[in-house]
mmCIF file of C-alpha atoms in Angstrom:
data_model
loop_
_atom_site.group_PDB
_atom_site.id
_atom_site.type_symbol
_atom_site.label_atom_id
_atom_site.label_comp_id
_atom_site.label_asym_id
_atom_site.label_seq_id
_atom_site.Cartn_x
_atom_site.Cartn_y
_atom_site.Cartn_z
ATOM 1 C CA MET A 1 0.000 0.000 0.000
ATOM 2 C CA GLY A 2 1.152 3.538 -0.679
ATOM 3 C CA THR A 3 3.626 4.904 -3.144
ATOM 4 C CA ASN A 4 5.569 7.372 -1.003
ATOM 5 C CA PRO A 5 8.949 6.549 0.550
ATOM 6 C CA GLU A 6 8.821 4.610 3.789
ATOM 7 C CA THR A 7 10.443 5.761 7.006
ATOM 8 C CA THR A 8 11.833 3.210 9.419
ATOM 9 C CA GLN A 9 11.846 4.361 13.025
ATOM 10 C CA PRO A 10 15.217 3.767 14.750
ATOM 11 C CA GLY A 11 15.128 0.994 17.354
ATOM 12 C CA ALA A 12 11.554 -0.014 16.530
ATOM 13 C CA LYS A 13 9.903 -2.543 14.263
ATOM 14 C CA MET A 14 7.705 -0.058 12.477
ATOM 15 C CA LYS A 15 7.540 1.885 9.263
ATOM 16 C CA THR A 16 5.429 4.849 8.274
ATOM 17 C CA LYS A 17 4.177 5.839 4.851
ATOM 18 C CA ARG A 18 1.500 7.982 3.268
ATOM 19 C CA ILE A 19 -1.435 6.140 1.708
ATOM 20 C CA LYS A 20 -4.742 6.950 0.072
ATOM 21 C CA ILE A 21 -7.686 5.971 2.279
ATOM 22 C CA SER A 22 -9.172 4.364 -0.822
ATOM 23 C CA GLU A 23 -6.456 1.696 -0.430
ATOM 24 C CA LEU A 24 -8.123 0.527 2.787
ATOM 25 C CA THR A 25 -10.862 -2.102 2.743
ATOM 26 C CA PRO A 26 -13.891 -1.743 5.053
ATOM 27 C CA ASP A 27 -14.809 -4.645 7.332
ATOM 28 C CA ASP A 28 -17.495 -6.615 5.494
ATOM 29 C CA ILE A 29 -18.886 -7.911 8.816
ATOM 30 C CA ASN A 30 -18.605 -4.684 10.803
ATOM 31 C CA ALA A 31 -20.660 -5.206 13.949
ATOM 32 C CA ASN A 32 -21.255 -1.461 14.330
ATOM 33 C CA LYS A 33 -23.973 -0.274 11.961
ATOM 34 C CA GLY A 34 -23.393 3.258 13.168
ATOM 35 C CA THR A 35 -26.045 5.938 13.452
ATOM 36 C CA GLN A 36 -26.920 8.898 11.273
ATOM 37 C CA ARG A 37 -26.389 11.253 14.219
ATOM 38 C CA GLY A 38 -23.018 9.695 14.980
ATOM 39 C CA SER A 39 -21.918 9.993 11.350
ATOM 40 C CA GLY A 40 -22.852 13.661 11.301
ATOM 41 C CA MET A 41 -21.054 14.288 14.587
ATOM 42 C CA LEU A 42 -17.951 12.478 13.343
ATOM 43 C CA GLU A 43 -17.861 14.504 10.121
ATOM 44 C CA LYS A 44 -18.273 17.736 12.111
ATOM 45 C CA SER A 45 -15.530 16.697 14.533
ATOM 46 C CA LEU A 46 -13.130 15.956 11.673
ATOM 47 C CA ARG A 47 -13.921 19.316 10.068
ATOM 48 C CA ASP A 48 -13.732 21.332 13.307
ATOM 49 C CA TYR A 49 -10.919 19.571 15.169
ATOM 50 C CA GLY A 50 -9.114 17.397 12.627
ATOM 51 C CA ALA A 51 -8.193 13.769 13.114
ATOM 52 C CA GLY A 52 -7.708 12.669 16.690
ATOM 53 C CA ARG A 53 -8.133 8.922 16.718
ATOM 54 C CA SER A 54 -6.171 6.392 14.723
ATOM 55 C CA VAL A 55 -7.607 3.600 12.593
ATOM 56 C CA LEU A 56 -6.471 -0.026 12.925
ATOM 57 C CA VAL A 57 -6.013 -2.232 9.852
ATOM 58 C CA ASP A 58 -4.839 -5.807 9.400
ATOM 59 C CA LYS A 59 -1.801 -6.846 7.378
ATOM 60 C CA SER A 60 -3.861 -6.642 4.179
ATOM 61 C CA GLY A 61 -5.249 -3.162 4.821
ATOM 62 C CA ARG A 62 -8.697 -4.350 5.961
ATOM 63 C CA ILE A 63 -10.141 -2.089 8.635
ATOM 64 C CA ILE A 64 -10.388 -3.682 12.089
ATOM 65 C CA ALA A 65 -11.336 -0.502 13.972
ATOM 66 C CA GLY A 66 -12.237 2.856 12.502
ATOM 67 C CA ASN A 67 -14.589 1.966 9.659
ATOM 68 C CA LYS A 68 -16.841 4.931 10.461
ATOM 69 C CA THR A 69 -13.854 7.291 10.755
ATOM 70 C CA ILE A 70 -12.649 6.339 7.277
ATOM 71 C CA GLU A 71 -16.192 6.714 5.882
ATOM 72 C CA ALA A 72 -16.515 10.182 7.421
ATOM 73 C CA ALA A 73 -13.043 11.243 6.294
ATOM 74 C CA GLY A 74 -13.834 10.230 2.730
ATOM 75 C CA SER A 75 -17.181 11.995 2.764
ATOM 76 C CA ILE A 76 -15.589 15.326 3.737
ATOM 77 C CA GLY A 77 -12.754 15.037 1.246
ATOM 78 C CA LEU A 78 -9.883 13.746 3.388
ATOM 79 C CA ASP A 79 -8.250 11.244 1.095
ATOM 80 C CA GLU A 80 -4.809 10.575 2.619
ATOM 81 C CA ALA A 81 -3.586 8.966 5.824
ATOM 82 C CA VAL A 82 -0.284 8.105 7.460
ATOM 83 C CA LEU A 83 0.097 4.350 7.854
ATOM 84 C CA VAL A 84 2.237 3.077 10.745
ATOM 85 C CA GLU A 85 3.283 -0.536 10.324
ATOM 86 C CA THR A 86 3.860 -2.352 13.609
ATOM 87 C CA ASP A 87 3.596 -5.831 15.064
ATOM 88 C CA GLY A 88 1.355 -4.753 17.950
ATOM 89 C CA THR A 89 4.016 -4.952 20.653
ATOM 90 C CA GLN A 90 4.044 -1.181 21.132
ATOM 91 C CA VAL A 91 1.308 1.376 21.652
ATOM 92 C CA ILE A 92 1.179 3.940 18.855
ATOM 93 C CA VAL A 93 0.781 7.497 20.140
ATOM 94 C CA VAL A 94 -0.437 10.246 17.818
ATOM 95 C CA LYS A 95 0.950 13.641 18.809
ATOM 96 C CA ARG A 96 -1.009 16.660 17.575
ATOM 97 C CA THR A 97 1.566 19.454 17.392
ATOM 98 C CA ASP A 98 -1.148 22.055 16.780
ATOM 99 C CA LEU A 99 -3.191 21.330 19.927
ATOM 100 C CA ASP A 100 -2.944 22.022 23.629
ATOM 101 C CA LEU A 101 -5.292 19.928 25.767
ATOM 102 C CA ASP A 102 -6.227 22.945 27.910
ATOM 103 C CA SER A 103 -7.362 24.979 24.889
ATOM 104 C CA PRO A 104 -10.994 25.022 23.735
ATOM 105 C CA GLN A 105 -9.876 23.124 20.599
ATOM 106 C CA GLY A 106 -8.094 20.446 22.677
ATOM 107 C CA ARG A 107 -10.973 20.005 25.124
ATOM 108 C CA GLY A 108 -13.458 20.065 22.260
ATOM 109 C CA LEU A 109 -11.636 17.229 20.519
ATOM 110 C CA ALA A 110 -11.494 15.210 23.755
ATOM 111 C CA ILE A 111 -15.255 15.538 24.260
ATOM 112 C CA ALA A 112 -16.049 14.974 20.571
ATOM 113 C CA ASP A 113 -13.920 11.815 20.451
ATOM 114 C CA ASN A 114 -15.726 10.210 23.373
ATOM 115 C CA ARG A 115 -19.219 11.460 22.557
ATOM 116 C CA VAL A 116 -19.058 10.436 18.892
ATOM 117 C CA ALA A 117 -17.999 6.931 19.937
ATOM 118 C CA GLU A 118 -21.002 6.756 22.274
ATOM 119 C CA VAL A 119 -23.626 8.241 19.924
ATOM 120 C CA GLY A 120 -22.372 6.487 16.799
ATOM 121 C CA LEU A 121 -22.598 2.947 18.147
ATOM 122 C CA ASP A 122 -25.441 0.718 16.954
ATOM 123 C CA TRP A 123 -24.681 -2.998 17.240
ATOM 124 C CA ASP A 124 -25.624 -5.124 14.238
ATOM 125 C CA LEU A 125 -27.022 -8.236 15.910
ATOM 126 C CA GLU A 126 -26.845 -10.309 12.705
ATOM 127 C CA ALA A 127 -23.155 -9.460 12.292
ATOM 128 C CA LEU A 128 -22.531 -10.287 15.965
ATOM 129 C CA GLU A 129 -24.296 -13.608 15.551
ATOM 130 C CA LYS A 130 -22.094 -14.423 12.554
ATOM 131 C CA ILE A 131 -18.945 -13.357 14.422
ATOM 132 C CA GLY A 132 -20.134 -15.359 17.452
ATOM 133 C CA GLU A 133 -19.973 -18.546 15.394
ATOM 134 C CA GLU A 134 -16.175 -18.315 15.450
ATOM 135 C CA LEU A 135 -15.434 -16.145 18.492
ATOM 136 C CA ASP A 136 -16.662 -16.410 22.078
ATOM 137 C CA LEU A 137 -18.315 -13.039 22.639
ATOM 138 C CA GLY A 138 -19.040 -13.821 26.294
ATOM 139 C CA GLU A 139 -16.002 -11.854 27.453
ATOM 140 C CA PHE A 140 -17.465 -8.679 25.946
ATOM 141 C CA TRP A 141 -21.070 -8.798 27.229
ATOM 142 C CA PHE A 142 -23.056 -9.945 30.247
ATOM 143 C CA ASP A 143 -25.982 -12.309 29.603
ATOM 144 C CA ASP A 144 -28.647 -9.595 29.587
ATOM 145 C CA GLU A 145 -26.792 -7.079 27.434
ATOM 146 C CA LEU A 146 -27.499 -8.553 23.997
ATOM 147 C CA PRO A 147 -31.062 -9.810 23.913
ATOM 148 C CA GLY A 148 -32.178 -11.338 20.644
ATOM 149 C CA VAL A 149 -28.937 -13.121 19.750
ATOM 150 C CA PRO A 150 -29.609 -16.678 20.889
ATOM 151 C CA SER A 151 -26.585 -18.256 19.215
ATOM 152 C CA LEU A 152 -24.190 -16.235 21.348
ATOM 153 C CA ASP A 153 -24.894 -18.481 24.342
ATOM 154 C CA LEU A 154 -23.895 -15.802 26.807
#
């Protein structure tokens, strides 16, 4: 993925490169259907505050986490991303050099990030049931939290 030169970070097993978001593949069984309100809030947050949360992809560029972020970015015309390749043994920290947490912009992004995640979540029970055929979802929910998905055997 990507055509720009890669940068290897000294002492770490990671590389960075610029890519087009169109090179990423959405999760075809994404368990979060999302909400219209959440999508609108995410687009507004990206416009007003810029990107604050990273997106996680697998080794083939398929989106594990951040499907809605990539959708919103594309819909407002953001078409590039910085890809950090890593083996998962280190936490990746994104440093915004234009923000100070104690500024209205910094606090606004902090609130937007958490609120959009809350408002934009709408579990797709059919997708969860399909995922539950191969993965024990019991560690993620208590018995009474996902009514209507009998095959999960929670």
